[in-house]
mmCIF file of C-alpha atoms in Angstrom:
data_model
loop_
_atom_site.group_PDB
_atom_site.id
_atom_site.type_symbol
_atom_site.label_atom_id
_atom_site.label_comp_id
_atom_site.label_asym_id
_atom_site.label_seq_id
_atom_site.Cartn_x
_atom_site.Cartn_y
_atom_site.Cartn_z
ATOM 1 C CA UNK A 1 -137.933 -75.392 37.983
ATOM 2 C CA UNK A 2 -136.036 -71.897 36.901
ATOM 3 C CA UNK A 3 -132.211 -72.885 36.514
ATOM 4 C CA UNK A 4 -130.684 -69.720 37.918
ATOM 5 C CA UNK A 5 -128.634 -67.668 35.578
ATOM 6 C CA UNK A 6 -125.553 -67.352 37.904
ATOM 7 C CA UNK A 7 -125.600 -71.074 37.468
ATOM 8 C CA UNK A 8 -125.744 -70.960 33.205
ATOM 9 C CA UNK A 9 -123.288 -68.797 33.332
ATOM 10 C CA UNK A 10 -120.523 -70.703 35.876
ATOM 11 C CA UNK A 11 -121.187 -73.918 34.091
ATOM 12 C CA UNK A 12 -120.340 -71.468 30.406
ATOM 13 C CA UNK A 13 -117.490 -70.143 31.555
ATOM 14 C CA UNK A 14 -115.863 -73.200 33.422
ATOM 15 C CA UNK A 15 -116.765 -75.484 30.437
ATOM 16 C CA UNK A 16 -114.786 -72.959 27.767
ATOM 17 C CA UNK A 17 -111.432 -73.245 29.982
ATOM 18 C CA UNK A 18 -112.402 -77.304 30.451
ATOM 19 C CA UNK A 19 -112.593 -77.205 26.303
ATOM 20 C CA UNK A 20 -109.543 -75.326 25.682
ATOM 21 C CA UNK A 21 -107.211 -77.372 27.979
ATOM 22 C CA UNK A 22 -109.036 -80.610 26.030
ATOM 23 C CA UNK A 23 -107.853 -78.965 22.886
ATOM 24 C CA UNK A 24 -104.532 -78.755 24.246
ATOM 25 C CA UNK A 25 -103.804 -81.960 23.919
ATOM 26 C CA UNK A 26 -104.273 -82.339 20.419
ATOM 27 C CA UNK A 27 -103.367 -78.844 19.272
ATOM 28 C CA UNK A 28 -101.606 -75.165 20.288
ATOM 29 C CA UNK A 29 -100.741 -72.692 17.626
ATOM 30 C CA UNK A 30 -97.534 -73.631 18.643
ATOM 31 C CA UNK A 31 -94.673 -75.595 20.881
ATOM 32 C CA UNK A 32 -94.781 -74.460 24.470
ATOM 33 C CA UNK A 33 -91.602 -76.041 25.012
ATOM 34 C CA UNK A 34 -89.810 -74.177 21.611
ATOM 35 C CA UNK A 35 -87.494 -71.323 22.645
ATOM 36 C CA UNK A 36 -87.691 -68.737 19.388
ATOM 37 C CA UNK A 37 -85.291 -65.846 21.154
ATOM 38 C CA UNK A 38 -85.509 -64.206 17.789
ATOM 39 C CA UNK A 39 -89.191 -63.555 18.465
ATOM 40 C CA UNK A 40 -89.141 -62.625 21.630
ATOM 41 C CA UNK A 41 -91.592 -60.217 23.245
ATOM 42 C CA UNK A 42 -93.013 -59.719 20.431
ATOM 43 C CA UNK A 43 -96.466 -57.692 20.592
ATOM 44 C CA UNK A 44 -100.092 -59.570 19.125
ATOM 45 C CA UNK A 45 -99.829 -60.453 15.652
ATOM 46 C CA UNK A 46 -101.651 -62.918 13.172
ATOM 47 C CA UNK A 47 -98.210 -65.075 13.937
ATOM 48 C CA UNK A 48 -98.588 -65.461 17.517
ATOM 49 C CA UNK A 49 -102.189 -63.947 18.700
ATOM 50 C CA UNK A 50 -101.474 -62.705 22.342
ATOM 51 C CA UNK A 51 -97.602 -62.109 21.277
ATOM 52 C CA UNK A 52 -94.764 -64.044 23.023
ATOM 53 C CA UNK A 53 -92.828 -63.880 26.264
ATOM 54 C CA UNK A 54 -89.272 -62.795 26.963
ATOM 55 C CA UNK A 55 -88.420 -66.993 25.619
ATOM 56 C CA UNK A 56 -90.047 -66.732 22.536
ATOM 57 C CA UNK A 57 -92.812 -68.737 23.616
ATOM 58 C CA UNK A 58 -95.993 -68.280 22.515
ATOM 59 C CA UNK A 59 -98.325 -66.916 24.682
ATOM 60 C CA UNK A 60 -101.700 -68.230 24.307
ATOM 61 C CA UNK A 61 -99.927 -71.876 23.489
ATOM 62 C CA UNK A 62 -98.558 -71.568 27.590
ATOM 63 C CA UNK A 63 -101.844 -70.110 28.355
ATOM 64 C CA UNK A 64 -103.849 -73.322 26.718
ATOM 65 C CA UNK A 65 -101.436 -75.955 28.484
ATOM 66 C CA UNK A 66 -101.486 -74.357 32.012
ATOM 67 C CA UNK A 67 -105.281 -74.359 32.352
ATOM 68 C CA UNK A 68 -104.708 -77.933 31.689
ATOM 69 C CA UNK A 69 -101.806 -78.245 34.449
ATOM 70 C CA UNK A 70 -104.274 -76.082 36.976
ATOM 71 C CA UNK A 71 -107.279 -78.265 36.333
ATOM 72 C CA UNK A 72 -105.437 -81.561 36.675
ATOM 73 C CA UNK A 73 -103.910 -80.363 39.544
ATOM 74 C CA UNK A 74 -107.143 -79.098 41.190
ATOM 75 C CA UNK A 75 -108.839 -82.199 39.803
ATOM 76 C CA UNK A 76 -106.843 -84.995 41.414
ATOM 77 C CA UNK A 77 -106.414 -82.745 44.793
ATOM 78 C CA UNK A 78 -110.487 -82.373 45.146
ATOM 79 C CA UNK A 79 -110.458 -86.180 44.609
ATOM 80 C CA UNK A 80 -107.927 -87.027 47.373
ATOM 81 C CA UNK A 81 -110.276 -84.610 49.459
ATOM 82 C CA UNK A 82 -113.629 -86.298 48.840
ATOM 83 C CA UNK A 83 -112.187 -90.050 48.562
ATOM 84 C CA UNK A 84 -110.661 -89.302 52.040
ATOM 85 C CA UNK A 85 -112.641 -87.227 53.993
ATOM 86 C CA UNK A 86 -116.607 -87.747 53.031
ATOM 87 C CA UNK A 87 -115.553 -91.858 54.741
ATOM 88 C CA UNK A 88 -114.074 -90.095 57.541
ATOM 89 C CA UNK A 89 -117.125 -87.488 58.268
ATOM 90 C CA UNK A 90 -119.180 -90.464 58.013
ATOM 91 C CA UNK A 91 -117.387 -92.280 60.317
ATOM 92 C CA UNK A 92 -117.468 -89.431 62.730
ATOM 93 C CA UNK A 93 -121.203 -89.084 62.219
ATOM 94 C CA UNK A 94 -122.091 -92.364 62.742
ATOM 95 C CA UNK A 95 -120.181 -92.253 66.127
ATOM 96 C CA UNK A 96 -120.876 -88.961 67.145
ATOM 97 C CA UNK A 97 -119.534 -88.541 70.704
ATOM 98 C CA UNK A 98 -117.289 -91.489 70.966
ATOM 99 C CA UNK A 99 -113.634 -91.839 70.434
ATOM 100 C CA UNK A 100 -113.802 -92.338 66.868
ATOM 101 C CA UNK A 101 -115.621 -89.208 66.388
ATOM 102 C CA UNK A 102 -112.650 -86.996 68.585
ATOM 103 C CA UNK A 103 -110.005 -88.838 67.560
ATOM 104 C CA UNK A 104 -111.580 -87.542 63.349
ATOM 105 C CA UNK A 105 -111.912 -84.200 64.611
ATOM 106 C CA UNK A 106 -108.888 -83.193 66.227
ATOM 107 C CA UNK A 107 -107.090 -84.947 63.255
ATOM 108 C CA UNK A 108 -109.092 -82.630 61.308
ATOM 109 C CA UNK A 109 -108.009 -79.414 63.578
ATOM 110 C CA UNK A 110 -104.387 -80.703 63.285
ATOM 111 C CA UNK A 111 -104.483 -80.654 59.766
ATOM 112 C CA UNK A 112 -105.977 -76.906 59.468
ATOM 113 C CA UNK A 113 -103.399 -75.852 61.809
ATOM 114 C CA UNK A 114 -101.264 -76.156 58.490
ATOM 115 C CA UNK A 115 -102.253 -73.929 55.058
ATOM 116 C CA UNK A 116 -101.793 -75.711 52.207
ATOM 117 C CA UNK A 117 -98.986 -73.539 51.472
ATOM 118 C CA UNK A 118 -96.930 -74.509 54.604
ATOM 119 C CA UNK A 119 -97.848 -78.182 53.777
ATOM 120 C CA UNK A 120 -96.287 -77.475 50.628
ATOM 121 C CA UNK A 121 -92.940 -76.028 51.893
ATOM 122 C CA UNK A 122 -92.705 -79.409 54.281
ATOM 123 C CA UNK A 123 -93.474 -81.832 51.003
ATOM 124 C CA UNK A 124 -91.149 -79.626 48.677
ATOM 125 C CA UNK A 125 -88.053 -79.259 51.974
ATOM 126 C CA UNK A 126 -88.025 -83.281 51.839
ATOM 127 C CA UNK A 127 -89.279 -84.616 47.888
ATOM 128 C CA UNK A 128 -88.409 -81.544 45.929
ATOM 129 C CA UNK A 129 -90.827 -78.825 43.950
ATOM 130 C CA UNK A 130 -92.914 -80.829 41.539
ATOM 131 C CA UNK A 131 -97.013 -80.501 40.138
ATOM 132 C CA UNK A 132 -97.183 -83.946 42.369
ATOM 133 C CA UNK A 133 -95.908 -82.630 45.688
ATOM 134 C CA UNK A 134 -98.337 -79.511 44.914
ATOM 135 C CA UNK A 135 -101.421 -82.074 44.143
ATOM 136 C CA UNK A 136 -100.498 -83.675 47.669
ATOM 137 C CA UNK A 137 -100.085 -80.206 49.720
ATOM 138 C CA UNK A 138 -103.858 -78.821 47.987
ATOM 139 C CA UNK A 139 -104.997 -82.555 48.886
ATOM 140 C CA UNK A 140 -104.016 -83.168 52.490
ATOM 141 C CA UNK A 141 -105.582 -79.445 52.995
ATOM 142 C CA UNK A 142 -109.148 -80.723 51.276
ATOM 143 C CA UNK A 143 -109.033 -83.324 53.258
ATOM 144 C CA UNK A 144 -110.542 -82.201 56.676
ATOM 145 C CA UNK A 145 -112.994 -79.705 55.004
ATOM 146 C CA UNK A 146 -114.784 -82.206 53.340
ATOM 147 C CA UNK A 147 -114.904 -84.278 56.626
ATOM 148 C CA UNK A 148 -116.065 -81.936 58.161
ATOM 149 C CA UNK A 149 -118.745 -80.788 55.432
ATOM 150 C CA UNK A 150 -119.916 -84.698 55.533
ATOM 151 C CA UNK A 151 -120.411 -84.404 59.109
ATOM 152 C CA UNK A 152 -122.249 -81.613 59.557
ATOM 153 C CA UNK A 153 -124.521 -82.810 57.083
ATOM 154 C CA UNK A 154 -125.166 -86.156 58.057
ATOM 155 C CA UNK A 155 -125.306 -85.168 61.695
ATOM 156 C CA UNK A 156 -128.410 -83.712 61.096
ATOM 157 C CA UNK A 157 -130.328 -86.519 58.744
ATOM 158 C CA UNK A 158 -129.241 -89.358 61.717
ATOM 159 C CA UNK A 159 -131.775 -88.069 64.257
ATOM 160 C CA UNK A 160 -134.671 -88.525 61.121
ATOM 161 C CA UNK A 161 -137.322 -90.999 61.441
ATOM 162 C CA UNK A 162 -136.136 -93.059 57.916
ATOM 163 C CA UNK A 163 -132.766 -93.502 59.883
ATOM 164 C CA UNK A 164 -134.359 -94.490 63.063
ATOM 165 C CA UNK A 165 -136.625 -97.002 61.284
ATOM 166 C CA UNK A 166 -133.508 -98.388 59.323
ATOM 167 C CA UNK A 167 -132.052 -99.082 62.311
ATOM 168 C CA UNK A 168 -134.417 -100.936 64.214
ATOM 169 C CA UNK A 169 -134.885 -102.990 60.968
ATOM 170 C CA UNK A 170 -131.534 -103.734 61.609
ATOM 171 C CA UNK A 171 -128.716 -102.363 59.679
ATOM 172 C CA UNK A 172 -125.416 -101.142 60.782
ATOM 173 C CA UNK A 173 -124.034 -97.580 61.020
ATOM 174 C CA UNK A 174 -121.958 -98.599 57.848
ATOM 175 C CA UNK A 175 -124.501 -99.684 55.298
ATOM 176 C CA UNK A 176 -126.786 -96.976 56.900
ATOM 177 C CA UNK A 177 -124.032 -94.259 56.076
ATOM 178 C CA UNK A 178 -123.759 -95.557 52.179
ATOM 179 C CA UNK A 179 -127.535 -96.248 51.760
ATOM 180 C CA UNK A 180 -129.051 -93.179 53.743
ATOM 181 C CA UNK A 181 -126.806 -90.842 54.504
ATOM 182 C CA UNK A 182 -124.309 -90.418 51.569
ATOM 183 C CA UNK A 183 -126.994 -90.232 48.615
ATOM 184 C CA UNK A 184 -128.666 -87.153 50.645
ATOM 185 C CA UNK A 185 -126.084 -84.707 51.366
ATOM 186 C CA UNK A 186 -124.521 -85.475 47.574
ATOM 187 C CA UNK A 187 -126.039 -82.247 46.761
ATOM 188 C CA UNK A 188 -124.036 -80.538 49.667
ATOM 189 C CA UNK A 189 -120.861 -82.404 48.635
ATOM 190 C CA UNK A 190 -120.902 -81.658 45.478
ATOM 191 C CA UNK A 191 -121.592 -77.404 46.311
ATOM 192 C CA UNK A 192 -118.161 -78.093 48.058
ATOM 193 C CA UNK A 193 -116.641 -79.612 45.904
ATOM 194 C CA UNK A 194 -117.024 -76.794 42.833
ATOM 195 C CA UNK A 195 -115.676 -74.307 45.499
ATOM 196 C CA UNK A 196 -112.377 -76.507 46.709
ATOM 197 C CA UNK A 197 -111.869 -76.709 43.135
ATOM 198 C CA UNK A 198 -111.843 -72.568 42.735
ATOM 199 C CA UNK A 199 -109.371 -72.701 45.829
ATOM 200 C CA UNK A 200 -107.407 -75.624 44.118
ATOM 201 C CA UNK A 201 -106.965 -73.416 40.948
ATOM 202 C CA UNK A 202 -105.793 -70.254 43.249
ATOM 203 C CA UNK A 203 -103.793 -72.750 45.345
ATOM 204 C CA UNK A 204 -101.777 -74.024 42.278
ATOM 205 C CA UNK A 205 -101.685 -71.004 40.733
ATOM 206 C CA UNK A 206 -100.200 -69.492 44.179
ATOM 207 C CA UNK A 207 -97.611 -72.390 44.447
ATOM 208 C CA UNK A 208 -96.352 -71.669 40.877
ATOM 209 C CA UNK A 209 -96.155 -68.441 41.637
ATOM 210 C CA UNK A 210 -93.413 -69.093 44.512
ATOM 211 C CA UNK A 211 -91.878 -72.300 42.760
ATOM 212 C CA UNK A 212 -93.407 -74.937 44.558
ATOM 213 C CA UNK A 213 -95.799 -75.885 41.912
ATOM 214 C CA UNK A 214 -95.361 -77.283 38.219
ATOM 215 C CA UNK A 215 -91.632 -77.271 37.146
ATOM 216 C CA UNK A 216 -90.401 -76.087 33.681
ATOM 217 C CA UNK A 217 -90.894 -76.742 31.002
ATOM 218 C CA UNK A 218 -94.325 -77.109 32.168
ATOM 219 C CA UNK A 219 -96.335 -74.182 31.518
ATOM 220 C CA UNK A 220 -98.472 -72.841 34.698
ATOM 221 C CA UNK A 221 -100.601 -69.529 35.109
ATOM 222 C CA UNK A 222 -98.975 -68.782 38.166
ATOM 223 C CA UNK A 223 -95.437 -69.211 36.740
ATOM 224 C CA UNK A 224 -96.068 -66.959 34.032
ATOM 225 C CA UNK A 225 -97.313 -64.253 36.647
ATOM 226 C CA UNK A 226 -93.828 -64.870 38.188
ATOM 227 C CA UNK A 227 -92.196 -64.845 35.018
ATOM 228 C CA UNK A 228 -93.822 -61.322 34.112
ATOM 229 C CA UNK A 229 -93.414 -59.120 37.391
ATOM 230 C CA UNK A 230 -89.811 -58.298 35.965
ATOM 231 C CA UNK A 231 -91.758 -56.620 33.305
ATOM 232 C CA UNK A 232 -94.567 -55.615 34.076
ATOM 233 C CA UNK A 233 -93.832 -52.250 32.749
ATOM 234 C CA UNK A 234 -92.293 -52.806 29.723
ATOM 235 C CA UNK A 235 -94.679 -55.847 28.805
ATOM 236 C CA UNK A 236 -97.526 -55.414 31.228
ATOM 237 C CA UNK A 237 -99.309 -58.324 28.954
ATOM 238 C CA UNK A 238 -97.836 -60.847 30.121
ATOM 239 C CA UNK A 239 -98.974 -60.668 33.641
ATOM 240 C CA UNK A 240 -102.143 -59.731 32.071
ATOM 241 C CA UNK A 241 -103.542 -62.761 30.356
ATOM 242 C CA UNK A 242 -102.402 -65.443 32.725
ATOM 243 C CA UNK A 243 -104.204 -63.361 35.773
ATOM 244 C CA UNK A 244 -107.323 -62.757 33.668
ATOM 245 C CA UNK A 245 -107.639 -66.709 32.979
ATOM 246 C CA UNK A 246 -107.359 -67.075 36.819
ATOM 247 C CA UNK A 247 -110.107 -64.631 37.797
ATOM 248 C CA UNK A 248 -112.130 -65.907 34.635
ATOM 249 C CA UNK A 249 -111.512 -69.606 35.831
ATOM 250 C CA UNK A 250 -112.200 -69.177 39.848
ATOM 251 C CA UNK A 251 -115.380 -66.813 39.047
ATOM 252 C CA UNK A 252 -116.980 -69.585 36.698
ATOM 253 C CA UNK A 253 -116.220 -72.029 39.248
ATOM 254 C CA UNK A 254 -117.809 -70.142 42.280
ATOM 255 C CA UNK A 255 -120.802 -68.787 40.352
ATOM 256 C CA UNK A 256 -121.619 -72.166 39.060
ATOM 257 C CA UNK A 257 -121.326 -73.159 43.215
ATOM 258 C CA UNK A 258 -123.707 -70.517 43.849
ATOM 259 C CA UNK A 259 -126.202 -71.728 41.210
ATOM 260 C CA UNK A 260 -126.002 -75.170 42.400
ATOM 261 C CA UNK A 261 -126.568 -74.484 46.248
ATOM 262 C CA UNK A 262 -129.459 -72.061 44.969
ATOM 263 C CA UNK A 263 -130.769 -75.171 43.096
ATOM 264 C CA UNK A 264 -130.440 -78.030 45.571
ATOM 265 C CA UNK A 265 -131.193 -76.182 48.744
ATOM 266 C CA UNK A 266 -135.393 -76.627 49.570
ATOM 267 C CA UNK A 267 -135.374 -73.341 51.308
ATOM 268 C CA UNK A 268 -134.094 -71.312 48.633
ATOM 269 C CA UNK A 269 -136.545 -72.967 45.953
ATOM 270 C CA UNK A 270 -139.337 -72.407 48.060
ATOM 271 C CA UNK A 271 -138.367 -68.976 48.506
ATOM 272 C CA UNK A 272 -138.094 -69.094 44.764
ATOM 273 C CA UNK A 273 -141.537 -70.219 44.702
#
């Protein structure tokens, strides 16, 4: 089977910003948190090797610790998403047409009424700006599109013959759902869940960017975009790098999405064929 090449290249380029915010932890060319106003905005040099920012601060350090604050925060926001809502589209499958399955679905409608953003202005109005209340805004907002993802899909594998026969063998909706149902729209799940975590990155990065997201000293690409608009004549740099990592980051992500779909989905290999 031919691995597609928009595929290689997603998993490349997500897998360098995944190894340089693992390197983070153990080592930046120096302390994010160190305010050197005697070097400030100082240009690319063998010192500091995409120059520093109007603190001192060294620019690829920040850069190195916020892809590790936007892929924690996507991480663990994707995870409340799938941990919530692939139970409740199951739930809603299994019952399709009864109360269960309305009373998942308008939840679900309720819940889209909101952006993530708005969400985020409630959480931060009553707890406060924090990287948490940011992971809980992105999270809630997952939520009903992976229910609904999980429904869709497993609406159409519960009219199949397998299910039918597993049925009148005897087993319930529930162990039907976890034995049948879940392990064959993984494939589907997991498609959707490279591309909530793309929208994750942009969401925390957008949060940041209004102050609603990770609080100083915390580094954060969409911060540092904040940070730089002042300057962005004088030092156009520094709005430079951080919005380069973003596009590099949410491109890997969705081309590896688009390799995996192309991979998984029987029509497209046939076609393929």
């Amino acid at each position: 089977m031919k691995v597609p090449a928009t595929l290689i290249f997603g998993v490349i380029l997500s897998a360098f910003f995944v190894l340089v915010a693992l390197l983070s932890f153990v080592w930046t060319p120096h302390d994010v948190a160190a305010l050197n106003i005697s070097d400030k905005m100082q240009a690319p040099s063998a010192t500091y090797w995409l120059g520093t920012d109007h603190f001192g601060r060294d620019t690829l350090s920040m850069l190195m610790v916020g892809a590790r604050t936007s892929i924690a925060v996507a991480i663990v926001a994707v995870g409340i998403g799938i941990v919530i809502g692939v139970p409740l589209g199951l739930a809603a499958a299994a019952n399709r047409g009864s109360l269960i399955d309305e009373i998942i679905m308008r939840g679900n409608d309720l819940v889209f009424a909101f952006p993530s953003l708005v969400i985020a202005i409630l959480i931060t109005a009553v707890f406060g700006p924090s990287a948490v209340n940011a992971i809980l805004a992105i999270g809630i907002f997952n939520i009903p599109v992976f229910a609904r993802v999980t429904r869709g899909g497993a609406l159409s594998l519960w009219t199949l013959d397998y299910i039918l026969a597993a049925r009148v063998a005897g087993k319930g909706r529930l162990r039907i759902s976890a034995e049948h149902i879940l392990p064959n729209i993984l494939n589907l799940l997991i498609v959707q869940g490279t591309i909530q975590f793309s929208l994750g990155i942009l969401a925390e990065a957008a949060l940041s960017y209004i102050g609603l997201g990770a609080q100083p000293p915390t580094p954060s690409w969409g911060r540092m975009l904040s940070e730089a608009q002042t300057m962005i004549y004088t030092a156009p740099r520094l709005a430079l790098w951080p919005g380069l990592a973003i596009v590099a980051m949410v491109l890997g992500l969705n081309l590896m999405g688009d390799g995996l779909r192309d991979l998984t989905d029987p029509r497209l290999r046939r076609g393929r064929a």
